[in-house]
Amino acid sequence: MSRIFSGVQPTGDLHLGNYLGALRNWVALQHDYECIYCIVDMHAITMWQEPELLTPATREVTAGLIAAGLDPKNNVIFNQSAVPAHAELAWIFNCVARLGWLNRMTQFKDKAGKNRENASVGLYAYPNLMAADILLYKATHVPVGEDQKQHLELTRDIAQKFNNDFGVELFPLTEPLIFGEGTRVMSLRDGANKMSKSDPSENSRINMTDGPDEIARKIKKAKSDSELLPSEPKGLEGRPEAANLMGIYAALSDKTLTEVCIEFEGQQFSAFKETLTEVAVAVLGPIANEMARLVADPGYLNNVLKDGSERAKAIAEPILAEVYDAVGFLRP
Ligand code: TRP
């Protein structure tokens, strides 16, 4: 049996990078797998989050998942903190994972920056909580971007060590599901950096809630270069901004980069950007409208998360009980 688990943090706005790199793939997976999608509020607080913003952000991400096309009846959609078993299994994994393993995690080094002494302990233990998210459901596959591959390898190491130490075959060795080109969307202001919600420049990203005028303005301002568009993908080497914009167009229009190059060969950026804007508005416009409609109904979103967390618990609790038995915890 196959089971998918993935997570998204409720921090800042969902943007085109989240949509093309994650959400769109999740929507495609829902027909072939049992899918569990988690809004990881406990991961979010490994860096400071304003409490009064975290609540609406959790609802907004929920709205984004549904607006992007995930059916909350067919998928389990919930927020992590509503299922305490995540924290409980994470504690056990804190005792399985070795300091040496976590010391190698590049995301911690990036996020902690220079002042590592001042990073939260939670940020350091973040990968153990992520392993708990996945293994609490014995998920077989996890759709992740390039930047999360190391955490998935750690998840496999934890599963293996747990199984070995306790002489059980409890946890699967979860496989990553990596998606094709066009899923790594770069900043519109700098083709060398990922599109990110933490970039101070609003013009660096297209948010999933942006209206047609904002989308048009950001694409118009997007950094380009002075050459004409190439006839084949090889011509994009050394042209990160052109590669990014043409990659975005390919992903949004479900074409290959080769097809896009043939379509725009020899054209100027200005003409290409107009077509890109049309496609972006056509794809994102309906999603933004649906998100706005859903966000206006917090009661409905709360119900989705309540129902999802109950269904998540029904899967997670028996697995946590197996873990407790393996560890030797007395369950009175
Ligand atoms: N760390 C992931 C990210 O920032 C989010 C995440 C948390 C996750 N738990 C997960 C992703 C479990 C996949 C599976 O993108």
CSV table of C-alpha atoms and ligand atoms in Angstrom, one decimal:
chain,number,residue,atom,x,y,z
A,1,MET,CA,0.0,0.0,0.0
A,2,SER,CA,1.2,3.5,-0.7
A,3,ARG,CA,0.6,6.5,1.5
A,4,ILE,CA,1.7,10.1,0.8
A,5,PHE,CA,2.5,12.6,3.5
A,6,SER,CA,3.7,16.1,3.0
A,7,GLY,CA,3.8,19.4,4.9
A,8,VAL,CA,3.7,23.1,4.3
A,9,GLN,CA,4.5,25.9,6.8
A,10,PRO,CA,1.9,28.5,7.6
A,11,THR,CA,4.3,31.4,7.4
A,12,GLY,CA,3.8,34.3,5.1
A,13,ASP,CA,1.9,34.1,1.8
A,14,LEU,CA,1.8,31.1,-0.5
A,15,HIS,CA,3.4,32.0,-3.8
A,16,LEU,CA,4.0,30.7,-7.3
A,17,GLY,CA,7.0,28.7,-6.1
A,18,ASN,CA,4.8,26.9,-3.6
A,19,TYR,CA,2.1,26.3,-6.2
A,20,LEU,CA,4.4,25.0,-9.0
A,21,GLY,CA,6.8,23.2,-6.7
A,22,ALA,CA,4.4,21.6,-4.3
A,23,LEU,CA,0.6,22.2,-4.4
A,24,ARG,CA,0.1,21.5,-8.0
A,25,ASN,CA,1.9,18.1,-7.6
A,26,TRP,CA,-0.2,17.3,-4.5
A,27,VAL,CA,-3.3,17.9,-6.5
A,28,ALA,CA,-2.2,15.5,-9.2
A,29,LEU,CA,-1.3,12.8,-6.6
A,30,GLN,CA,-4.7,12.8,-4.9
A,31,HIS,CA,-6.2,10.4,-7.5
A,32,ASP,CA,-3.6,7.7,-7.2
A,33,TYR,CA,-2.7,7.7,-3.5
A,34,GLU,CA,-4.1,8.0,0.0
A,35,CYS,CA,-2.8,11.5,0.8
A,36,ILE,CA,-2.2,13.3,4.1
A,37,TYR,CA,-1.4,17.0,3.9
A,38,CYS,CA,-0.3,18.8,7.1
A,39,ILE,CA,0.0,22.5,7.8
A,40,VAL,CA,3.1,22.4,10.1
A,41,ASP,CA,2.4,25.1,12.6
A,42,MET,CA,4.8,23.4,15.1
A,43,HIS,CA,7.6,23.7,12.5
A,44,ALA,CA,6.7,27.3,12.0
A,45,ILE,CA,7.4,28.3,15.6
A,46,THR,CA,11.0,27.1,15.3
A,47,MET,CA,11.4,30.7,14.2
A,48,TRP,CA,9.5,33.5,15.9
A,49,GLN,CA,5.9,33.8,14.7
A,50,GLU,CA,3.4,36.5,15.9
A,51,PRO,CA,0.6,34.5,17.5
A,52,GLU,CA,-2.1,36.8,16.1
A,53,LEU,CA,-0.8,36.1,12.6
A,54,LEU,CA,-0.2,32.4,12.9
A,55,THR,CA,-3.9,31.6,13.3
A,56,PRO,CA,-5.1,33.4,10.1
A,57,ALA,CA,-2.0,32.1,8.3
A,58,THR,CA,-3.0,28.6,9.1
A,59,ARG,CA,-6.5,29.1,7.7
A,60,GLU,CA,-5.1,30.9,4.6
A,61,VAL,CA,-2.8,28.0,3.8
A,62,THR,CA,-5.7,25.6,4.2
A,63,ALA,CA,-7.7,27.8,1.8
A,64,GLY,CA,-4.8,27.7,-0.6
A,65,LEU,CA,-4.7,23.9,-0.6
A,66,ILE,CA,-8.4,23.6,-1.3
A,67,ALA,CA,-8.4,26.5,-3.9
A,68,ALA,CA,-5.5,24.8,-5.7
A,69,GLY,CA,-7.7,21.7,-6.2
A,70,LEU,CA,-7.3,19.4,-3.2
A,71,ASP,CA,-10.6,17.9,-2.1
A,72,PRO,CA,-10.7,17.9,1.7
A,73,LYS,CA,-13.0,14.9,1.6
A,74,ASN,CA,-10.6,12.7,-0.4
A,75,ASN,CA,-7.5,13.9,1.4
A,76,VAL,CA,-6.7,14.4,5.0
A,77,ILE,CA,-5.9,18.1,5.6
A,78,PHE,CA,-5.1,19.2,9.1
A,79,ASN,CA,-2.8,21.3,11.2
A,80,GLN,CA,0.1,19.6,13.0
A,81,SER,CA,-0.6,20.9,16.6
A,82,ALA,CA,-4.1,19.5,16.5
A,83,VAL,CA,-2.6,15.9,16.6
A,84,PRO,CA,-0.4,15.7,19.7
A,85,ALA,CA,1.1,12.4,18.5
A,86,HIS,CA,3.4,14.4,16.3
A,87,ALA,CA,5.1,15.9,19.4
A,88,GLU,CA,5.1,12.6,21.2
A,89,LEU,CA,6.8,10.7,18.4
A,90,ALA,CA,9.2,13.6,17.9
A,91,TRP,CA,10.4,13.2,21.5
A,92,ILE,CA,11.2,9.5,20.9
A,93,PHE,CA,13.1,10.4,17.8
A,94,ASN,CA,15.0,13.0,19.7
A,95,CYS,CA,16.3,10.0,21.6
A,96,VAL,CA,17.0,8.0,18.4
A,97,ALA,CA,18.7,10.5,16.2
A,98,ARG,CA,22.4,11.3,17.0
A,99,LEU,CA,23.8,14.8,17.5
A,100,GLY,CA,26.3,14.0,14.7
A,101,TRP,CA,23.4,13.4,12.2
A,102,LEU,CA,21.7,16.7,13.0
A,103,ASN,CA,25.0,18.6,12.9
A,104,ARG,CA,25.2,17.8,9.2
A,105,MET,CA,21.8,19.4,8.4
A,106,THR,CA,22.4,22.3,6.0
A,107,GLN,CA,19.0,23.9,6.5
A,108,PHE,CA,19.8,24.4,10.2
A,109,LYS,CA,23.1,26.1,9.2
A,110,ASP,CA,21.3,28.3,6.7
A,111,LYS,CA,18.5,29.3,9.0
A,112,ALA,CA,20.5,29.7,12.2
A,113,GLY,CA,23.0,31.9,10.3
A,114,LYS,CA,26.0,33.3,12.1
A,115,ASN,CA,24.5,33.6,15.6
A,116,ARG,CA,24.0,29.8,16.1
A,117,GLU,CA,24.1,30.1,19.9
A,118,ASN,CA,20.9,32.1,19.7
A,119,ALA,CA,18.9,29.7,17.5
A,120,SER,CA,16.0,27.8,19.2
A,121,VAL,CA,16.5,24.2,20.2
A,122,GLY,CA,13.4,23.5,18.2
A,123,LEU,CA,15.2,24.7,15.0
A,124,TYR,CA,17.9,22.3,15.7
A,125,ALA,CA,15.5,19.4,16.3
A,126,TYR,CA,13.3,20.4,13.3
A,127,PRO,CA,14.3,17.4,11.2
A,128,ASN,CA,13.3,15.0,14.0
A,129,LEU,CA,9.8,16.5,14.1
A,130,MET,CA,9.7,16.2,10.3
A,131,ALA,CA,10.6,12.5,10.6
A,132,ALA,CA,7.9,12.1,13.2
A,133,ASP,CA,5.3,13.7,10.8
A,134,ILE,CA,6.1,11.2,8.1
A,135,LEU,CA,6.6,8.0,10.1
A,136,LEU,CA,3.6,8.6,12.4
A,137,TYR,CA,1.6,7.6,9.4
A,138,LYS,CA,4.1,5.0,8.0
A,139,ALA,CA,4.1,7.1,4.8
A,140,THR,CA,5.7,5.3,1.9
A,141,HIS,CA,6.2,8.4,-0.3
A,142,VAL,CA,6.9,12.1,0.4
A,143,PRO,CA,6.8,14.7,-2.4
A,144,VAL,CA,9.6,17.1,-1.5
A,145,GLY,CA,11.6,19.8,-3.2
A,146,GLU,CA,15.4,19.5,-3.6
A,147,ASP,CA,15.9,21.5,-0.4
A,148,GLN,CA,14.2,18.9,1.8
A,149,LYS,CA,16.0,15.8,0.4
A,150,GLN,CA,18.5,15.8,3.2
A,151,HIS,CA,15.7,15.7,5.8
A,152,LEU,CA,14.1,12.8,4.1
A,153,GLU,CA,17.4,10.9,4.2
A,154,LEU,CA,17.6,11.6,7.9
A,155,THR,CA,14.0,10.2,8.2
A,156,ARG,CA,15.2,7.0,6.6
A,157,ASP,CA,18.2,6.8,9.0
A,158,ILE,CA,15.9,7.3,12.0
A,159,ALA,CA,13.4,4.7,10.8
A,160,GLN,CA,16.3,2.2,10.2
A,161,LYS,CA,17.9,2.8,13.6
A,162,PHE,CA,14.6,2.6,15.4
A,163,ASN,CA,13.8,-0.7,13.7
A,164,ASN,CA,17.3,-2.1,14.5
A,165,ASP,CA,17.5,-0.8,18.0
A,166,PHE,CA,14.1,-2.2,19.0
A,167,GLY,CA,14.2,-5.3,16.8
A,168,VAL,CA,11.0,-4.5,15.0
A,169,GLU,CA,10.0,-3.8,11.4
A,170,LEU,CA,7.7,-1.0,12.3
A,171,PHE,CA,8.7,1.9,10.1
A,172,PRO,CA,9.0,1.9,6.3
A,173,LEU,CA,12.0,3.4,4.5
A,174,THR,CA,10.1,6.3,3.0
A,175,GLU,CA,10.9,7.3,-0.6
A,176,PRO,CA,11.0,10.8,-2.0
A,177,LEU,CA,8.8,11.8,-4.9
A,178,ILE,CA,10.8,14.3,-6.9
A,179,PHE,CA,9.0,16.2,-9.7
A,180,GLY,CA,10.3,17.3,-13.0
A,181,GLU,CA,11.6,20.6,-14.4
A,182,GLY,CA,9.7,23.9,-13.8
A,183,THR,CA,9.2,23.0,-10.1
A,184,ARG,CA,12.1,25.1,-8.8
A,185,VAL,CA,10.9,28.7,-9.3
A,186,MET,CA,13.5,31.4,-8.7
A,187,SER,CA,13.1,35.0,-7.5
A,188,LEU,CA,11.8,37.4,-10.2
A,189,ARG,CA,14.5,39.9,-9.1
A,190,ASP,CA,17.5,37.5,-9.1
A,191,GLY,CA,17.5,34.2,-11.0
A,192,ALA,CA,20.1,32.7,-8.7
A,193,ASN,CA,17.9,32.7,-5.6
A,194,LYS,CA,14.8,30.6,-4.9
A,195,MET,CA,11.4,32.4,-4.9
A,196,SER,CA,10.8,32.8,-1.2
A,197,LYS,CA,8.4,34.3,1.3
A,198,SER,CA,11.3,35.6,3.3
A,199,ASP,CA,12.6,37.8,0.5
A,200,PRO,CA,12.1,41.4,1.6
A,201,SER,CA,11.1,42.4,-1.9
A,202,GLU,CA,7.4,41.9,-2.8
A,203,ASN,CA,8.4,42.1,-6.4
A,204,SER,CA,10.5,39.0,-6.1
A,205,ARG,CA,7.5,36.7,-6.0
A,206,ILE,CA,3.9,36.3,-7.3
A,207,ASN,CA,1.6,35.5,-4.5
A,208,MET,CA,-1.3,33.1,-4.9
A,209,THR,CA,-3.6,35.9,-3.7
A,210,ASP,CA,-2.3,38.5,-6.3
A,211,GLY,CA,-4.9,39.9,-8.6
A,212,PRO,CA,-4.3,40.4,-12.4
A,213,ASP,CA,-2.9,43.9,-12.1
A,214,GLU,CA,-0.3,42.8,-9.5
A,215,ILE,CA,0.7,39.8,-11.6
A,216,ALA,CA,1.1,42.0,-14.7
A,217,ARG,CA,3.1,44.6,-12.8
A,218,LYS,CA,5.5,42.0,-11.2
A,219,ILE,CA,6.1,40.2,-14.5
A,220,LYS,CA,6.8,43.5,-16.2
A,221,LYS,CA,9.3,44.4,-13.5
A,222,ALA,CA,10.9,41.0,-13.5
A,223,LYS,CA,14.6,41.0,-14.2
A,224,SER,CA,15.5,39.9,-17.7
A,225,ASP,CA,18.6,40.4,-20.0
A,226,SER,CA,19.3,42.2,-23.2
A,227,GLU,CA,19.3,39.2,-25.6
A,228,LEU,CA,16.5,37.7,-27.7
A,229,LEU,CA,14.9,34.5,-26.5
A,230,PRO,CA,16.8,31.4,-27.6
A,231,SER,CA,15.7,28.6,-30.0
A,232,GLU,CA,16.6,25.8,-27.6
A,233,PRO,CA,17.1,25.2,-23.9
A,234,LYS,CA,20.9,25.1,-24.3
A,235,GLY,CA,20.7,28.8,-25.2
A,236,LEU,CA,19.5,29.5,-21.6
A,237,GLU,CA,22.8,28.6,-20.1
A,238,GLY,CA,24.3,31.5,-18.2
A,239,ARG,CA,20.9,33.3,-18.5
A,240,PRO,CA,19.3,32.5,-15.1
A,241,GLU,CA,16.5,35.1,-15.4
A,242,ALA,CA,15.5,34.0,-18.9
A,243,ALA,CA,15.6,30.4,-17.8
A,244,ASN,CA,13.4,31.1,-14.8
A,245,LEU,CA,10.7,33.0,-16.8
A,246,MET,CA,10.6,30.5,-19.6
A,247,GLY,CA,10.5,27.7,-17.0
A,248,ILE,CA,7.6,29.3,-15.3
A,249,TYR,CA,5.8,29.7,-18.6
A,250,ALA,CA,6.5,26.0,-19.4
A,251,ALA,CA,5.1,24.8,-16.0
A,252,LEU,CA,2.0,27.1,-16.2
A,253,SER,CA,1.1,26.0,-19.7
A,254,ASP,CA,2.1,22.3,-19.3
A,255,LYS,CA,4.7,22.5,-22.1
A,256,THR,CA,8.3,21.4,-22.2
A,257,LEU,CA,11.1,24.0,-22.2
A,258,THR,CA,11.9,22.9,-25.7
A,259,GLU,CA,8.4,23.6,-26.9
A,260,VAL,CA,8.5,27.0,-25.2
A,261,CYS,CA,11.9,27.9,-26.9
A,262,ILE,CA,10.4,27.0,-30.3
A,263,GLU,CA,7.4,29.1,-29.6
A,264,PHE,CA,9.3,32.2,-28.6
A,265,GLU,CA,12.6,31.9,-30.6
A,266,GLY,CA,14.1,35.2,-31.5
A,267,GLN,CA,11.4,37.3,-29.7
A,268,GLN,CA,12.0,40.1,-27.2
A,269,PHE,CA,11.2,39.8,-23.5
A,270,SER,CA,8.4,42.4,-23.8
A,271,ALA,CA,6.3,40.2,-26.1
A,272,PHE,CA,7.0,37.1,-24.2
A,273,LYS,CA,6.2,38.7,-20.8
A,274,GLU,CA,2.8,39.6,-22.1
A,275,THR,CA,2.0,36.0,-23.0
A,276,LEU,CA,3.4,34.9,-19.7
A,277,THR,CA,1.2,37.3,-17.9
A,278,GLU,CA,-1.9,36.0,-19.7
A,279,VAL,CA,-1.1,32.4,-18.7
A,280,ALA,CA,-0.3,33.3,-15.1
A,281,VAL,CA,-3.5,35.3,-14.7
A,282,ALA,CA,-5.5,32.4,-16.3
A,283,VAL,CA,-4.1,29.8,-14.0
A,284,LEU,CA,-3.8,31.9,-10.8
A,285,GLY,CA,-6.8,34.1,-11.1
A,286,PRO,CA,-9.4,31.5,-10.3
A,287,ILE,CA,-7.3,30.2,-7.4
A,288,ALA,CA,-7.0,33.6,-5.9
A,289,ASN,CA,-10.7,34.2,-6.2
A,290,GLU,CA,-11.5,30.9,-4.5
A,291,MET,CA,-8.9,31.5,-1.8
A,292,ALA,CA,-10.6,34.9,-1.0
A,293,ARG,CA,-14.0,33.2,-0.9
A,294,LEU,CA,-12.8,30.5,1.5
A,295,VAL,CA,-10.8,32.9,3.8
A,296,ALA,CA,-14.0,34.9,4.3
A,297,ASP,CA,-15.5,31.7,5.9
A,298,PRO,CA,-13.2,30.9,8.8
A,299,GLY,CA,-15.9,28.5,10.3
A,300,TYR,CA,-15.7,26.3,7.2
A,301,LEU,CA,-11.9,26.2,7.3
A,302,ASN,CA,-12.0,25.4,11.0
A,303,ASN,CA,-14.3,22.5,10.2
A,304,VAL,CA,-12.1,21.2,7.5
A,305,LEU,CA,-9.1,21.1,9.9
A,306,LYS,CA,-11.2,19.6,12.7
A,307,ASP,CA,-12.4,16.8,10.5
A,308,GLY,CA,-8.9,16.3,9.1
A,309,SER,CA,-7.3,16.1,12.5
A,310,GLU,CA,-9.8,13.5,13.7
A,311,ARG,CA,-9.1,11.4,10.6
A,312,ALA,CA,-5.3,11.9,11.1
A,313,LYS,CA,-5.6,10.8,14.8
A,314,ALA,CA,-7.4,7.7,13.8
A,315,ILE,CA,-4.4,6.6,11.7
A,316,ALA,CA,-1.7,8.0,14.0
A,317,GLU,CA,-2.8,6.8,17.4
A,318,PRO,CA,-2.6,3.1,16.8
A,319,ILE,CA,0.9,3.5,15.2
A,320,LEU,CA,2.1,5.6,18.2
A,321,ALA,CA,0.8,2.8,20.5
A,322,GLU,CA,2.9,0.3,18.5
A,323,VAL,CA,5.9,2.5,19.0
A,324,TYR,CA,5.2,2.8,22.8
A,325,ASP,CA,5.0,-0.9,23.0
A,326,ALA,CA,8.3,-1.4,21.1
A,327,VAL,CA,10.0,1.2,23.4
A,328,GLY,CA,8.7,-0.5,26.5
A,329,PHE,CA,6.5,2.4,27.8
A,330,LEU,CA,3.9,1.0,30.1
A,331,ARG,CA,0.5,2.0,28.8
A,332,PRO,CA,-1.7,1.8,31.9
B,1,TRP,N1,10.2,21.0,6.2
B,1,TRP,C1,9.2,21.2,5.1
B,1,TRP,C2,9.4,22.5,4.4
B,1,TRP,O1,9.8,23.5,5.0
B,1,TRP,C3,7.8,21.1,5.7
B,1,TRP,C4,7.5,19.8,6.3
B,1,TRP,C5,7.3,19.5,7.6
B,1,TRP,C6,7.4,18.6,5.6
B,1,TRP,N2,7.1,18.2,7.8
B,1,TRP,C7,7.1,17.6,6.6
B,1,TRP,C8,7.5,18.2,4.2
B,1,TRP,C9,6.9,16.2,6.3
B,1,TRP,C10,7.3,16.8,3.9
B,1,TRP,C11,7.0,15.9,4.9
B,1,TRP,O2,9.2,22.5,3.2
